[in-house]
Amino acid sequence: MSKKRSSRAPVAAASTRRAFTDEFKREAVQMLLDGHTASSVASRLGLSGTNVLYRWKREQLERSGPVATSLEARVRELESELHRVERERDILKKALAIFGRHE
């Protein structure tokens, strides 16, 4: 009985990881906080994915203390309120258009 050999080359045991400076991480997180999407920040900065951005953001908020965490919670709350108000506005616009036709 003969064994078949795999046609694949052996995978390197250790892959090289990129190292980022603290300043680079802070600037990337600041882009997120300024309203850019995580995917756009990742593509602009050449990152492999968005998970690393969210991890940097979480770490930065943990280092900043409870004030930054409460501000982040307040921002999420206000964004939620904004979306609710925008939905209400859109419904009212549609209603106005419907009732305006019958006059």
Short mmCIF file of C-alpha atoms in Angstrom, two decimals:
data_model
loop_
_atom_site.label_atom_id
_atom_site.label_comp_id
_atom_site.label_asym_id
_atom_site.label_seq_id
_atom_site.Cartn_x
_atom_site.Cartn_y
_atom_site.Cartn_z
CA MET A 1 0.00 0.00 0.00
CA SER A 2 1.36 3.38 -0.90
CA LYS A 3 0.45 6.61 0.81
CA LYS A 4 -0.61 9.60 -1.25
CA ARG A 5 1.27 12.78 -0.62
CA SER A 6 -0.56 16.03 -0.23
CA SER A 7 0.00 18.47 -3.05
CA ARG A 8 -0.09 21.41 -0.63
CA ALA A 9 3.03 23.02 0.71
CA PRO A 10 3.43 23.01 4.48
CA VAL A 11 2.08 26.09 6.21
CA ALA A 12 4.58 28.25 8.02
CA ALA A 13 4.27 27.78 11.77
CA ALA A 14 4.71 31.42 12.71
CA SER A 15 3.16 34.24 10.76
CA THR A 16 4.46 37.76 11.01
CA ARG A 17 2.19 40.25 12.75
CA ARG A 18 2.20 43.95 12.11
CA ALA A 19 2.92 46.18 15.07
CA PHE A 20 1.09 49.48 15.37
CA THR A 21 2.14 52.47 17.41
CA ASP A 22 -0.10 53.86 20.13
CA GLU A 23 -0.46 57.06 18.11
CA PHE A 24 -1.66 55.09 15.06
CA LYS A 25 -4.23 53.26 17.22
CA ARG A 26 -5.45 56.52 18.79
CA GLU A 27 -5.88 58.14 15.37
CA ALA A 28 -7.74 55.10 14.03
CA VAL A 29 -10.10 55.14 17.02
CA GLN A 30 -10.58 58.88 16.62
CA MET A 31 -11.70 58.28 13.03
CA LEU A 32 -14.33 55.88 14.38
CA LEU A 33 -15.46 58.41 16.96
CA ASP A 34 -15.66 61.10 14.27
CA GLY A 35 -18.34 59.08 12.52
CA HIS A 36 -16.47 57.06 9.92
CA THR A 37 -17.57 53.46 9.55
CA ALA A 38 -15.26 50.77 10.86
CA SER A 39 -15.00 49.16 7.42
CA SER A 40 -13.99 52.44 5.77
CA VAL A 41 -11.36 53.13 8.44
CA ALA A 42 -10.00 49.60 8.11
CA SER A 43 -9.72 49.83 4.33
CA ARG A 44 -8.11 53.30 4.45
CA LEU A 45 -5.53 52.18 6.97
CA GLY A 46 -4.88 48.80 5.36
CA LEU A 47 -6.18 46.72 8.27
CA SER A 48 -7.36 43.18 7.69
CA GLY A 49 -10.69 43.70 9.44
CA THR A 50 -12.80 45.77 11.78
CA ASN A 51 -12.36 43.64 14.90
CA VAL A 52 -9.00 45.17 15.68
CA LEU A 53 -10.53 48.67 15.53
CA TYR A 54 -13.26 47.76 17.98
CA ARG A 55 -10.68 46.19 20.30
CA TRP A 56 -8.52 49.34 20.18
CA LYS A 57 -11.59 51.45 20.89
CA ARG A 58 -12.57 49.30 23.87
CA GLU A 59 -9.02 49.39 25.25
CA GLN A 60 -8.82 53.15 24.82
CA LEU A 61 -12.15 53.64 26.60
CA GLU A 62 -11.03 51.38 29.45
CA ARG A 63 -7.85 53.44 29.88
CA SER A 64 -9.83 56.69 29.74
CA GLY A 65 -11.99 55.71 32.69
CA PRO A 66 -15.66 56.00 33.55
CA VAL A 67 -16.18 59.45 32.01
CA ALA A 68 -15.33 58.24 28.50
CA THR A 69 -17.46 55.14 28.99
CA SER A 70 -20.46 57.20 30.09
CA LEU A 71 -19.95 59.55 27.13
CA GLU A 72 -19.90 56.59 24.77
CA ALA A 73 -23.15 55.30 26.28
CA ARG A 74 -24.71 58.75 25.91
CA VAL A 75 -23.66 58.91 22.25
CA ARG A 76 -25.31 55.53 21.60
CA GLU A 77 -28.45 56.72 23.37
CA LEU A 78 -28.59 59.92 21.31
CA GLU A 79 -27.98 58.05 18.06
CA SER A 80 -30.88 55.75 18.90
CA GLU A 81 -33.11 58.74 19.62
CA LEU A 82 -32.05 60.37 16.36
CA HIS A 83 -33.01 57.28 14.35
CA ARG A 84 -36.41 57.15 16.08
CA VAL A 85 -37.10 60.82 15.32
CA GLU A 86 -36.00 60.38 11.70
CA ARG A 87 -38.43 57.45 11.31
CA GLU A 88 -41.24 59.55 12.79
CA ARG A 89 -40.42 62.42 10.43
CA ASP A 90 -40.49 60.10 7.42
CA ILE A 91 -43.89 58.72 8.47
CA LEU A 92 -45.26 62.23 8.87
CA LYS A 93 -43.94 63.25 5.44
CA LYS A 94 -45.70 60.27 3.86
CA ALA A 95 -48.93 61.03 5.70
CA LEU A 96 -48.79 64.66 4.60
CA ALA A 97 -48.29 63.57 0.99
CA ILE A 98 -51.24 61.16 1.18
CA PHE A 99 -53.64 63.61 2.82
CA GLY A 100 -52.44 66.51 0.69
CA ARG A 101 -53.56 64.74 -2.48
CA HIS A 102 -57.22 64.55 -1.41
CA GLU A 103 -57.74 68.29 -0.94
#
